[in-house]
mmCIF file of C-alpha atoms in Angstrom:
data_model
loop_
_atom_site.group_PDB
_atom_site.id
_atom_site.type_symbol
_atom_site.label_atom_id
_atom_site.label_comp_id
_atom_site.label_asym_id
_atom_site.label_seq_id
_atom_site.Cartn_x
_atom_site.Cartn_y
_atom_site.Cartn_z
ATOM 1 C CA MET A 1 -35.497 -29.971 43.685
ATOM 2 C CA ASP A 2 -32.348 -29.991 45.797
ATOM 3 C CA LEU A 3 -30.501 -29.920 42.477
ATOM 4 C CA LEU A 4 -32.304 -26.364 41.401
ATOM 5 C CA LYS A 5 -31.756 -25.069 44.807
ATOM 6 C CA ARG A 6 -28.418 -25.177 44.676
ATOM 7 C CA ILE A 7 -27.904 -24.269 41.113
ATOM 8 C CA GLY A 8 -30.164 -21.086 42.268
ATOM 9 C CA ALA A 9 -28.020 -20.388 45.369
ATOM 10 C CA TYR A 10 -24.441 -20.798 43.192
ATOM 11 C CA ALA A 11 -26.129 -18.224 40.508
ATOM 12 C CA ILE A 12 -27.073 -15.976 42.995
ATOM 13 C CA GLY A 13 -23.713 -16.037 44.455
ATOM 14 C CA ILE A 14 -21.972 -15.594 40.579
ATOM 15 C CA LEU A 15 -24.011 -12.364 40.914
ATOM 16 C CA ILE A 16 -22.908 -10.741 43.609
ATOM 17 C CA PHE A 17 -19.102 -12.046 42.404
ATOM 18 C CA ILE A 18 -19.831 -10.099 39.627
ATOM 19 C CA ILE A 19 -21.143 -7.145 40.950
ATOM 20 C CA CYS A 20 -18.362 -6.556 43.694
ATOM 21 C CA ILE A 21 -15.579 -7.258 41.134
ATOM 22 C CA THR A 22 -17.568 -4.548 38.652
ATOM 23 C CA VAL A 23 -17.305 -2.199 42.201
ATOM 24 C CA VAL A 24 -13.733 -3.001 42.861
ATOM 25 C CA ALA A 25 -12.604 -2.562 38.788
ATOM 26 C CA ASP A 26 -14.474 0.680 38.740
ATOM 27 C CA GLU A 27 -12.930 2.131 41.988
ATOM 28 C CA SER A 28 -9.402 0.710 40.843
ATOM 29 C CA LYS A 29 -10.139 2.824 37.866
ATOM 30 C CA ASN A 30 -10.759 5.769 39.543
ATOM 31 C CA LEU A 31 -7.465 5.226 41.990
ATOM 32 C CA TYR A 32 -5.612 4.922 38.842
ATOM 33 C CA HIS A 33 -7.269 8.529 37.108
ATOM 34 C CA LEU A 34 -6.182 10.029 40.702
ATOM 35 C CA PHE A 35 -2.674 8.838 40.670
ATOM 36 C CA GLU A 36 -2.570 10.044 36.996
ATOM 37 C CA GLY A 37 -4.390 13.357 37.547
ATOM 38 C CA LYS A 38 -1.977 14.884 40.087
ATOM 39 C CA ASN A 39 0.683 15.158 37.093
ATOM 40 C CA GLY A 40 -0.952 18.494 35.931
ATOM 41 C CA GLU A 41 1.223 21.367 35.106
ATOM 42 C CA GLU A 42 2.244 24.136 37.437
ATOM 43 C CA LYS A 43 1.438 27.789 36.554
ATOM 44 C CA GLU A 44 1.474 30.994 38.419
ATOM 45 C CA VAL A 45 -2.360 32.505 39.353
ATOM 46 C CA THR A 46 -3.294 35.401 41.704
ATOM 47 C CA ALA A 47 -6.074 34.750 44.183
ATOM 48 C CA VAL A 48 -8.810 37.121 44.576
ATOM 49 C CA GLY A 49 -9.709 36.027 47.905
ATOM 50 C CA LYS A 50 -9.912 32.311 49.368
ATOM 51 C CA THR A 51 -13.230 30.051 50.859
ATOM 52 C CA VAL A 52 -13.670 26.578 52.784
ATOM 53 C CA SER A 53 -16.108 24.158 52.037
ATOM 54 C CA SER A 54 -17.429 22.429 55.393
ATOM 55 C CA ASP A 55 -18.887 18.760 55.245
ATOM 56 C CA LEU A 56 -22.226 18.106 57.682
ATOM 57 C CA PHE A 57 -19.715 17.578 60.552
ATOM 58 C CA GLY A 58 -17.606 20.916 60.119
ATOM 59 C CA SER A 59 -14.403 19.152 58.498
ATOM 60 C CA LEU A 60 -13.077 21.568 56.373
ATOM 61 C CA LYS A 61 -11.482 21.994 52.532
ATOM 62 C CA TYR A 62 -9.501 25.138 51.818
ATOM 63 C CA TYR A 63 -9.269 26.837 48.474
ATOM 64 C CA ALA A 64 -7.939 30.058 46.677
ATOM 65 C CA VAL A 65 -10.550 31.677 44.590
ATOM 66 C CA LEU A 66 -9.258 32.892 41.429
ATOM 67 C CA GLU A 67 -12.281 34.804 39.892
ATOM 68 C CA ASP A 68 -14.626 37.028 41.745
ATOM 69 C CA GLU A 69 -18.084 35.531 41.173
ATOM 70 C CA ALA A 70 -16.640 32.223 42.716
ATOM 71 C CA LEU A 71 -16.476 33.997 45.642
ATOM 72 C CA LEU A 72 -20.545 34.220 46.177
ATOM 73 C CA GLN A 73 -20.864 30.365 44.884
ATOM 74 C CA LEU A 74 -20.486 26.810 46.173
ATOM 75 C CA THR A 75 -17.518 25.266 45.458
ATOM 76 C CA ARG A 76 -18.721 22.406 44.028
ATOM 77 C CA HIS A 77 -20.551 25.218 41.582
ATOM 78 C CA SER A 78 -16.791 26.455 40.635
ATOM 79 C CA SER A 79 -14.355 24.870 37.835
ATOM 80 C CA ASP A 80 -10.539 23.942 38.290
ATOM 81 C CA GLN A 81 -10.038 27.471 36.768
ATOM 82 C CA GLU A 82 -11.928 29.366 39.539
ATOM 83 C CA ILE A 83 -10.824 27.991 42.793
ATOM 84 C CA SER A 84 -7.582 25.719 43.756
ATOM 85 C CA LEU A 85 -7.319 23.633 46.508
ATOM 86 C CA LEU A 86 -4.960 24.541 49.187
ATOM 87 C CA THR A 87 -3.487 22.950 52.393
ATOM 88 C CA LYS A 88 -4.584 24.548 55.819
ATOM 89 C CA GLN A 89 -1.134 26.148 56.297
ATOM 90 C CA GLU A 90 -1.049 27.732 52.463
ATOM 91 C CA PHE A 91 -4.715 28.919 53.132
ATOM 92 C CA GLU A 92 -3.808 30.651 56.598
ATOM 93 C CA GLN A 93 -0.625 32.545 54.975
ATOM 94 C CA LEU A 94 -2.755 33.359 51.509
ATOM 95 C CA ASP A 95 -3.940 37.056 51.561
ATOM 96 C CA ALA A 96 -6.192 38.577 48.323
ATOM 97 C CA GLY A 97 -4.026 39.553 45.794
ATOM 98 C CA GLU A 98 -0.942 37.212 46.227
ATOM 99 C CA THR A 99 0.221 34.818 43.618
ATOM 100 C CA ILE A 100 0.175 31.128 44.259
ATOM 101 C CA THR A 101 1.363 28.084 42.421
ATOM 102 C CA LYS A 102 -1.659 26.379 40.804
ATOM 103 C CA ASN A 103 -1.555 22.558 39.647
ATOM 104 C CA ASP A 104 -3.868 22.193 36.521
ATOM 105 C CA SER A 105 -5.076 18.907 38.429
ATOM 106 C CA GLY A 106 -6.874 20.878 40.841
ATOM 107 C CA ILE A 107 -5.982 18.694 43.519
ATOM 108 C CA THR A 108 -3.621 19.140 46.703
ATOM 109 C CA ASP A 109 -1.332 16.176 47.790
ATOM 110 C CA GLU A 110 -3.568 16.217 51.226
ATOM 111 C CA ASP A 111 -6.816 15.824 49.431
ATOM 112 C CA GLN A 112 -5.093 13.112 47.092
ATOM 113 C CA LYS A 113 -4.169 10.927 50.062
ATOM 114 C CA SER A 114 -8.019 11.496 51.580
ATOM 115 C CA GLN A 115 -9.405 10.052 48.213
ATOM 116 C CA ILE A 116 -6.949 7.501 47.723
ATOM 117 C CA THR A 117 -7.878 6.327 51.137
ATOM 118 C CA GLU A 118 -11.412 6.389 50.723
ATOM 119 C CA HIS A 119 -11.003 4.595 47.393
ATOM 120 C CA LEU A 120 -8.811 1.667 49.113
ATOM 121 C CA ILE A 121 -11.514 1.343 51.787
ATOM 122 C CA VAL A 122 -14.181 0.252 49.023
ATOM 123 C CA ILE A 123 -11.792 -2.136 47.355
ATOM 124 C CA ILE A 124 -10.922 -3.705 50.359
ATOM 125 C CA VAL A 125 -14.377 -4.249 51.377
ATOM 126 C CA PHE A 126 -15.917 -5.477 48.091
ATOM 127 C CA SER A 127 -12.688 -7.832 47.604
ATOM 128 C CA ILE A 128 -13.633 -9.693 50.568
ATOM 129 C CA TYR A 129 -16.528 -11.855 49.185
ATOM 130 C CA PRO A 130 -14.836 -12.498 45.524
ATOM 131 C CA LEU A 131 -11.832 -13.821 47.622
ATOM 132 C CA GLY A 132 -14.107 -16.246 49.555
ATOM 133 C CA PHE A 133 -16.000 -17.140 46.517
ATOM 134 C CA LEU A 134 -12.675 -17.923 45.195
ATOM 135 C CA VAL A 135 -11.207 -19.578 48.252
ATOM 136 C CA TYR A 136 -14.220 -21.769 48.624
ATOM 137 C CA ASN A 137 -14.639 -23.025 44.961
ATOM 138 C CA ILE A 138 -10.824 -23.670 44.861
ATOM 139 C CA SER A 139 -11.139 -25.707 48.081
ATOM 140 C CA HIS A 140 -13.708 -28.370 46.872
ATOM 141 C CA ILE A 141 -11.375 -29.090 43.685
ATOM 142 C CA PRO A 142 -10.410 -32.679 44.676
ATOM 143 C CA PHE A 143 -6.561 -32.095 44.027
ATOM 144 C CA PHE A 144 -6.749 -28.822 46.626
ATOM 145 C CA LYS A 145 -9.144 -31.124 49.260
ATOM 146 C CA LYS A 146 -6.241 -31.635 51.229
ATOM 147 C CA TRP A 147 -5.006 -27.954 52.107
ATOM 148 C CA ARG A 148 -8.930 -27.159 52.847
ATOM 149 C CA GLU A 149 -8.222 -26.832 56.412
ATOM 150 C CA LYS A 150 -5.125 -24.552 56.467
ATOM 151 C CA GLY A 151 -6.955 -22.525 53.387
ATOM 152 C CA ALA A 152 -10.106 -21.768 55.500
ATOM 153 C CA THR A 153 -7.579 -20.752 58.201
ATOM 154 C CA PHE A 154 -5.597 -18.516 56.337
ATOM 155 C CA PHE A 155 -8.748 -16.984 54.738
ATOM 156 C CA ILE A 156 -10.080 -16.331 58.360
ATOM 157 C CA PHE A 157 -7.097 -14.699 59.325
ATOM 158 C CA ILE A 158 -6.835 -12.341 56.246
ATOM 159 C CA VAL A 159 -10.421 -11.435 56.351
ATOM 160 C CA SER A 160 -10.262 -10.531 60.222
ATOM 161 C CA GLY A 161 -6.984 -8.675 59.411
ATOM 162 C CA ILE A 162 -8.850 -6.583 56.369
ATOM 163 C CA LEU A 163 -11.834 -5.856 58.611
ATOM 164 C CA CYS A 164 -9.592 -5.039 61.460
ATOM 165 C CA LEU A 165 -8.023 -2.545 59.312
ATOM 166 C CA VAL A 166 -11.361 -0.997 57.811
ATOM 167 C CA PHE A 167 -12.566 -0.532 61.119
ATOM 168 C CA LEU A 168 -9.488 1.176 62.085
ATOM 169 C CA MET A 169 -9.787 3.683 59.292
ATOM 170 C CA THR A 170 -13.260 4.300 59.994
ATOM 171 C CA TYR A 171 -12.806 5.331 63.604
ATOM 172 C CA VAL A 172 -10.178 7.340 62.507
ATOM 173 C CA PHE A 173 -12.056 8.974 60.112
ATOM 174 C CA MET A 174 -14.992 9.321 62.884
ATOM 175 C CA GLY A 175 -12.335 10.411 65.663
ATOM 176 C CA LYS A 176 -11.848 13.642 63.139
ATOM 177 C CA SER A 177 -15.494 14.166 62.558
ATOM 178 C CA ILE A 178 -16.018 14.158 66.338
ATOM 179 C CA ILE A 179 -13.105 16.663 67.085
ATOM 180 C CA SER A 180 -14.549 18.868 64.175
ATOM 181 C CA VAL A 181 -17.591 19.342 66.114
ATOM 182 C CA VAL A 182 -15.944 19.773 69.416
ATOM 183 C CA GLN A 183 -14.181 22.530 67.864
ATOM 184 C CA SER A 184 -16.969 24.321 66.418
ATOM 185 C CA TYR A 185 -18.960 24.581 69.343
ATOM 186 C CA SER A 186 -16.212 24.676 71.944
ATOM 187 C CA GLY A 187 -15.115 28.108 73.490
ATOM 188 C CA ASP A 188 -16.974 31.397 73.784
ATOM 189 C CA GLN A 189 -19.325 31.673 70.701
ATOM 190 C CA ILE A 190 -20.056 34.424 68.150
ATOM 191 C CA GLU A 191 -23.423 34.885 66.480
ATOM 192 C CA VAL A 192 -24.067 36.519 63.432
ATOM 193 C CA GLU A 193 -26.179 36.772 60.449
ATOM 194 C CA ALA A 194 -25.047 35.100 57.290
ATOM 195 C CA TYR A 195 -26.027 36.138 53.887
ATOM 196 C CA ILE A 196 -26.746 33.083 51.384
ATOM 197 C CA SER A 197 -25.962 33.582 48.138
ATOM 198 C CA ASP A 198 -25.838 29.969 46.607
ATOM 199 C CA THR A 199 -27.624 27.080 47.327
ATOM 200 C CA ALA A 200 -27.868 23.593 45.866
ATOM 201 C CA HIS A 201 -30.192 19.963 46.673
ATOM 202 C CA GLU A 202 -28.112 17.252 44.909
ATOM 203 C CA ARG A 203 -30.489 14.306 44.091
ATOM 204 C CA ASN A 204 -27.770 11.453 44.285
ATOM 205 C CA THR A 205 -28.352 7.879 42.604
ATOM 206 C CA GLY A 206 -25.213 6.454 42.834
ATOM 207 C CA ARG A 207 -23.785 3.443 44.904
ATOM 208 C CA PHE A 208 -24.179 5.151 48.266
ATOM 209 C CA SER A 209 -27.260 7.295 46.953
ATOM 210 C CA ARG A 210 -28.673 10.058 49.738
ATOM 211 C CA ASP A 211 -29.889 13.474 49.354
ATOM 212 C CA SER A 212 -27.176 16.402 49.537
ATOM 213 C CA TYR A 213 -27.772 19.874 50.862
ATOM 214 C CA TYR A 214 -25.499 22.975 50.235
ATOM 215 C CA LEU A 215 -25.663 26.986 51.387
ATOM 216 C CA HIS A 216 -23.293 29.467 50.338
ATOM 217 C CA LEU A 217 -22.691 31.555 53.424
ATOM 218 C CA SER A 218 -20.673 35.129 53.475
ATOM 219 C CA PHE A 219 -20.509 36.974 56.515
ATOM 220 C CA TYR A 220 -17.991 39.199 58.444
ATOM 221 C CA ALA A 221 -15.943 38.198 61.453
ATOM 222 C CA GLU A 222 -16.340 39.701 64.636
ATOM 223 C CA ASP A 223 -13.473 42.687 64.047
ATOM 224 C CA GLY A 224 -15.633 43.288 60.764
ATOM 225 C CA ASP A 225 -12.397 43.492 58.659
ATOM 226 C CA GLU A 226 -12.547 40.575 56.457
ATOM 227 C CA GLU A 227 -15.447 38.899 54.780
ATOM 228 C CA ILE A 228 -15.674 35.206 55.349
ATOM 229 C CA PHE A 229 -16.786 32.662 52.607
ATOM 230 C CA ILE A 230 -17.886 29.471 53.651
ATOM 231 C CA SER A 231 -19.706 26.247 51.282
ATOM 232 C CA LYS A 232 -21.557 24.474 54.109
ATOM 233 C CA GLU A 233 -23.113 21.033 53.846
ATOM 234 C CA VAL A 234 -26.628 21.322 55.778
ATOM 235 C CA SER A 235 -29.680 18.927 56.763
ATOM 236 C CA SER A 236 -32.782 18.841 54.687
ATOM 237 C CA ARG A 237 -34.423 20.805 57.613
ATOM 238 C CA ILE A 238 -32.218 23.952 57.532
ATOM 239 C CA TYR A 239 -32.369 23.878 53.843
ATOM 240 C CA SER A 240 -35.788 24.033 53.660
ATOM 241 C CA GLN A 241 -36.265 26.278 56.361
ATOM 242 C CA ASN A 242 -33.467 29.392 55.328
ATOM 243 C CA HIS A 243 -33.574 31.355 52.135
ATOM 244 C CA PHE A 244 -31.782 35.000 52.072
ATOM 245 C CA SER A 245 -30.053 34.741 55.257
ATOM 246 C CA ILE A 246 -29.307 32.568 58.289
ATOM 247 C CA PRO A 247 -27.970 32.779 62.012
ATOM 248 C CA ILE A 248 -24.997 31.136 62.474
ATOM 249 C CA ARG A 249 -22.209 30.663 65.349
ATOM 250 C CA TYR A 250 -18.373 30.289 65.785
ATOM 251 C CA PRO A 251 -15.826 30.018 68.260
ATOM 252 C CA GLU A 252 -14.125 33.464 69.053
ATOM 253 C CA GLY A 253 -11.349 33.662 66.618
ATOM 254 C CA GLN A 254 -11.927 30.871 64.033
ATOM 255 C CA PRO A 255 -15.060 32.371 61.796
ATOM 256 C CA TYR A 256 -14.148 29.230 59.336
ATOM 257 C CA LYS A 257 -15.679 26.828 62.294
ATOM 258 C CA ALA A 258 -18.891 28.112 61.629
ATOM 259 C CA HIS A 259 -22.257 26.551 62.308
ATOM 260 C CA ILE A 260 -25.700 26.930 61.742
ATOM 261 C CA ALA A 261 -27.623 28.409 64.872
ATOM 262 C CA GLY A 262 -30.220 26.155 66.132
ATOM 263 C CA THR A 263 -28.274 22.939 65.040
ATOM 264 C CA LYS A 264 -30.241 19.479 66.594
ATOM 265 C CA PHE A 265 -28.548 16.175 66.633
ATOM 266 C CA ARG A 266 -30.883 14.940 63.877
ATOM 267 C CA ASP A 267 -29.032 17.249 61.427
ATOM 268 C CA PHE A 268 -25.910 15.447 62.021
ATOM 269 C CA ILE A 269 -27.651 12.443 60.335
ATOM 270 C CA GLY A 270 -26.382 11.479 56.828
ATOM 271 C CA SER A 271 -24.639 8.625 55.105
ATOM 272 C CA SER A 272 -21.397 8.975 57.113
ATOM 273 C CA PHE A 273 -23.201 9.079 60.408
ATOM 274 C CA ILE A 274 -24.923 5.783 59.476
ATOM 275 C CA ILE A 275 -21.759 4.109 58.334
ATOM 276 C CA TYR A 276 -20.357 5.119 62.062
ATOM 277 C CA SER A 277 -23.229 4.167 63.530
ATOM 278 C CA CYS A 278 -23.272 0.796 61.877
ATOM 279 C CA VAL A 279 -19.558 0.113 62.758
ATOM 280 C CA LEU A 280 -20.286 1.118 66.535
ATOM 281 C CA ILE A 281 -22.850 -1.515 66.853
ATOM 282 C CA VAL A 282 -21.089 -4.482 64.846
ATOM 283 C CA THR A 283 -17.628 -3.344 67.052
ATOM 284 C CA ALA A 284 -20.353 -3.984 69.914
ATOM 285 C CA LEU A 285 -21.686 -6.976 69.215
ATOM 286 C CA LEU A 286 -18.235 -8.522 68.247
ATOM 287 C CA ILE A 287 -17.087 -7.591 71.680
ATOM 288 C CA TYR A 288 -20.292 -8.909 73.072
ATOM 289 C CA ALA A 289 -20.114 -12.480 71.330
ATOM 290 C CA ALA A 290 -16.238 -12.773 72.636
ATOM 291 C CA VAL A 291 -17.392 -12.093 76.036
ATOM 292 C CA LEU A 292 -20.395 -15.000 75.610
ATOM 293 C CA ARG A 293 -17.278 -16.993 74.031
ATOM 294 C CA ARG A 294 -15.042 -16.838 77.050
ATOM 295 C CA ARG A 295 -17.982 -17.130 79.474
ATOM 296 C CA LYS A 296 -19.047 -20.561 77.760
ATOM 297 C CA LYS A 297 -15.188 -21.529 77.873
ATOM 298 C CA LYS A 298 -14.770 -21.010 81.450
ATOM 299 C CA THR A 299 -18.492 -22.087 82.444
ATOM 300 C CA GLY A 300 -19.749 -24.260 79.841
ATOM 301 C CA SER A 301 -22.809 -21.909 79.269
ATOM 302 C CA PHE A 302 -22.925 -18.603 77.611
ATOM 303 C CA TYR A 303 -25.628 -17.544 80.437
ATOM 304 C CA LYS A 304 -23.858 -18.576 83.595
ATOM 305 C CA LYS A 305 -21.246 -16.290 84.959
#
């Protein structure tokens, strides 16, 4: 019976190992294509306007619009021939009718760096188990047994370093999200009615599955001279309650930082929010564990102060 249990546990371990390796291989392939795709041919194109895409927290991506139809549709519905990614500086300097240099890959250096970071985080996280699995099994080979203790210490050091790096990156992303929210809700707020010209509900079935909801908004800024176009990710509550128009607010002078009027705390809950919450909880538990360990070292008990 014990033999069967050990075989079953080892089989589960191998299965998890294969799944993690598959994820790492898949992410590595995407990373390779990301590096390869930036080498597109550059050409001169004329911008008919510009638009931004905004996630739940208000973080923005900037685009030049190359065809009139794309001005009234979600950026995710547009092809690389209809829109072109820009840096924030390029976006701010761009006016309709101007010529820009477009890379056929449809990706900017800034966006490339962001996607590379995301893929690297996934690769690092899913590499921890396979690395530990290999070290554990190699350490049980008679020839390597004398290095088991040193190997275990080295492995713990490596895993701790990787986890610290992942946590640091997550805190950086979380900080950027918090800054985006603060910027959107701070200062004097202008309220206008925005027209909804395009919508999307995407049921994702991938590794990090969740439903996503998007509205494409257009409105005139407070001066009334410039029409603003935004592809906005929203919660399911906001998506289901609005069909033709929606009241929005934005800080005076920053119309692209628009957010939905009446947004509630629960409207920010999405995959990123869950990840941030988990990281905060794990960080708190690690700090608490460190406090208990220090207390036991001083008093001999986890509970005596």
